[in-house]
Amino acid sequence: MGWGSDNGSIVGWHGDGKEMERISNTIVAKLQVHPRSMTIETLEGTPVLAIQMAQAVSPVALNGRFFRRVGNSTREVPTEELPRFLLEKTGQSWDELPSDATIGDLFPEAISIFRTRAKQRLPEASQAETDNLLIEKLGLVHSSGRLKRGGVLLFTDNPQHWYPTARVQAARFENDGITISDDQRFDGSLLQQLEGVLEWLRQRLRVTYEFPSEGEGIASLQRREVWEIPLVALREALINALLHRDYTAQSAIQVRLYPDRVVIMNVGGLSEHLTVADLARPHSSLPRNPLLASIAHKMELIESWGTGTLRMAEALAAAGLPPPEFVSTSGSFTVTLWHNRFSDAMLRQMGLTERQVRGVRLTQQRGAITNREYREAFQLSDEATRRELNFLVESGILKREGSGRGVRYLP
């Protein structure tokens, strides 16, 4: 406020009306915003120039760099986030902008699948209507005659020709959490990516079978698949990643399969109107890509905006698994789905030390652990080892099997 020296001390205002006008013009030229008011006030007995600005609702540019308010501080917008912020500043969404693709690039099979999936919510998507007319009615053709970007992702067989990072990269990590034993890239339309990743996970996750304990006839012989992680939860997490990622960013969605969890990471954090805590309760949603979300709803891929995280949590709870863990930053969003009943956070809440948490994970990775293996892994005394293993058994985290020197501890 007012004139000051480089060390922050106030030296006062000694200008006139012409100088105030020069300062106002400089602000407008540099920031492209007008001061709300400029007044002469007194501070510590010294006249100062007080300049009041309206609160900025979008990043402000200065000398080729962009800044935004976060709480009580001013922070520069990272370079990788600039395209998204500039897009939001114009009130547009990435998926509604025109692409370089045309109607001739449409993939008839993708449109056929849409017709089948959308027949309940969009009965007018009849087989009698031409593909081109259907795509236009869905709002996927820009006024320029080119396909909108959302249409490219949904209804061409190789969107990566135009948008190389619009894909999913999946990898399987070994017990050390570093070594990758299996990785695969999934291209194609968003639906092809979704189905491809789900199939990749199905081939690598464990499944058991349950038979009804009661009943008669054929029904009593039908088995039920029980997956390490409910497929419903995985599907919801993947759909959310595909629909809500920031497609202006130059990185793919990542799916990481660990021995005890699946982690799904996509670029683009939560909307500023949502918090991680909101995801655990009914909440409204402002989808980053509304055109994609609208088409996904018509195809019954999503029930309604804002309910996917709740269905995810319900499916996990029904399987006796901990709720999904969400982490949101300005540049990314991560979902963690655990294979077992105890996440790291839950173990810590139960009073486990970091060493004990690592001991539980080591036991899960090996399938079982002995007293000696636990003692050597953490360099403990015999007494400390017995005490920790007994605590883990009494807490219901591990199970004791065998007797004498043949005792083992199982997850």
mmCIF file of N, CA and C in Angstrom, residues 56 58 67 69 101 131 147 152 182 199 246 297 318 337 359 362 368 374 376 400-401 404 410:
data_model
loop_
_atom_site.group_PDB
_atom_site.id
_atom_site.type_symbol
_atom_site.label_atom_id
_atom_site.label_comp_id
_atom_site.label_asym_id
_atom_site.label_seq_id
_atom_site.Cartn_x
_atom_site.Cartn_y
_atom_site.Cartn_z
ATOM 1 N N ALA A 56 -9.485 -11.409 -7.967
ATOM 2 C CA ALA A 56 -9.366 -12.081 -9.268
ATOM 3 C C ALA A 56 -10.026 -13.446 -9.208
ATOM 4 N N SER A 58 -9.704 -15.570 -11.780
ATOM 5 C CA SER A 58 -8.897 -16.437 -12.632
ATOM 6 C C SER A 58 -7.444 -15.969 -12.517
ATOM 7 N N PHE A 67 -0.344 -15.791 -12.209
ATOM 8 C CA PHE A 67 -0.395 -15.898 -10.758
ATOM 9 C C PHE A 67 -1.850 -16.027 -10.308
ATOM 10 N N ARG A 69 -4.394 -16.430 -6.441
ATOM 11 C CA ARG A 69 -4.435 -16.359 -4.993
ATOM 12 C C ARG A 69 -4.767 -17.730 -4.429
ATOM 13 N N ALA A 101 -10.001 -33.542 -36.619
ATOM 14 C CA ALA A 101 -10.688 -34.711 -37.198
ATOM 15 C C ALA A 101 -12.020 -34.284 -37.811
ATOM 16 N N ASP A 131 -25.353 -42.424 -38.908
ATOM 17 C CA ASP A 131 -24.308 -42.156 -37.920
ATOM 18 C C ASP A 131 -23.982 -40.669 -37.845
ATOM 19 N N LEU A 147 -15.036 -32.455 -35.931
ATOM 20 C CA LEU A 147 -15.447 -33.134 -34.702
ATOM 21 C C LEU A 147 -14.910 -32.392 -33.488
ATOM 22 N N VAL A 152 -13.795 -37.124 -30.753
ATOM 23 C CA VAL A 152 -12.606 -37.874 -31.179
ATOM 24 C C VAL A 152 -12.276 -38.960 -30.160
ATOM 25 N N ASP A 182 5.621 -56.239 -15.391
ATOM 26 C CA ASP A 182 4.634 -56.340 -16.460
ATOM 27 C C ASP A 182 4.073 -54.937 -16.709
ATOM 28 N N GLU A 199 -9.792 -55.784 -18.295
ATOM 29 C CA GLU A 199 -9.404 -57.153 -18.628
ATOM 30 C C GLU A 199 -7.985 -57.441 -18.151
ATOM 31 N N ASP A 246 -7.380 -34.167 -16.885
ATOM 32 C CA ASP A 246 -7.058 -32.923 -17.585
ATOM 33 C C ASP A 246 -6.349 -33.289 -18.890
ATOM 34 N N HIS A 297 -23.090 -40.789 -19.481
ATOM 35 C CA HIS A 297 -24.362 -40.992 -18.782
ATOM 36 C C HIS A 297 -25.382 -41.636 -19.707
ATOM 37 N N ALA A 318 -18.941 -53.698 1.179
ATOM 38 C CA ALA A 318 -19.644 -54.979 1.084
ATOM 39 C C ALA A 318 -18.671 -56.146 1.010
ATOM 40 N N LEU A 337 -7.063 -48.377 -4.026
ATOM 41 C CA LEU A 337 -7.997 -49.429 -3.630
ATOM 42 C C LEU A 337 -7.185 -50.597 -3.073
ATOM 43 N N GLY A 359 5.798 -54.679 8.825
ATOM 44 C CA GLY A 359 5.759 -56.109 9.117
ATOM 45 C C GLY A 359 4.512 -56.773 8.567
ATOM 46 N N LEU A 362 4.982 -57.020 4.821
ATOM 47 C CA LEU A 362 5.942 -58.069 4.503
ATOM 48 C C LEU A 362 5.279 -59.436 4.601
ATOM 49 N N ALA A 368 3.111 -65.621 4.424
ATOM 50 C CA ALA A 368 3.238 -66.047 5.829
ATOM 51 C C ALA A 368 4.630 -65.648 6.306
ATOM 52 N N TYR A 374 10.618 -62.587 10.971
ATOM 53 C CA TYR A 374 10.218 -61.270 11.431
ATOM 54 C C TYR A 374 11.347 -60.629 12.235
ATOM 55 N N GLU A 376 14.611 -61.246 12.104
ATOM 56 C CA GLU A 376 15.758 -60.890 11.275
ATOM 57 C C GLU A 376 15.458 -59.712 10.359
ATOM 58 N N ARG A 400 -2.346 -66.896 13.801
ATOM 59 C CA ARG A 400 -1.292 -67.837 14.166
ATOM 60 C C ARG A 400 -1.687 -69.236 13.689
ATOM 61 N N GLU A 401 -0.723 -69.942 13.085
ATOM 62 C CA GLU A 401 -0.980 -71.279 12.567
ATOM 63 C C GLU A 401 0.149 -72.202 13.001
ATOM 64 N N GLY A 404 4.689 -74.829 18.369
ATOM 65 C CA GLY A 404 6.108 -75.026 18.585
ATOM 66 C C GLY A 404 6.930 -74.248 17.569
ATOM 67 N N LEU A 410 -0.006 -65.685 9.482
ATOM 68 C CA LEU A 410 -0.621 -65.458 8.163
ATOM 69 C C LEU A 410 -1.446 -64.178 8.169
#
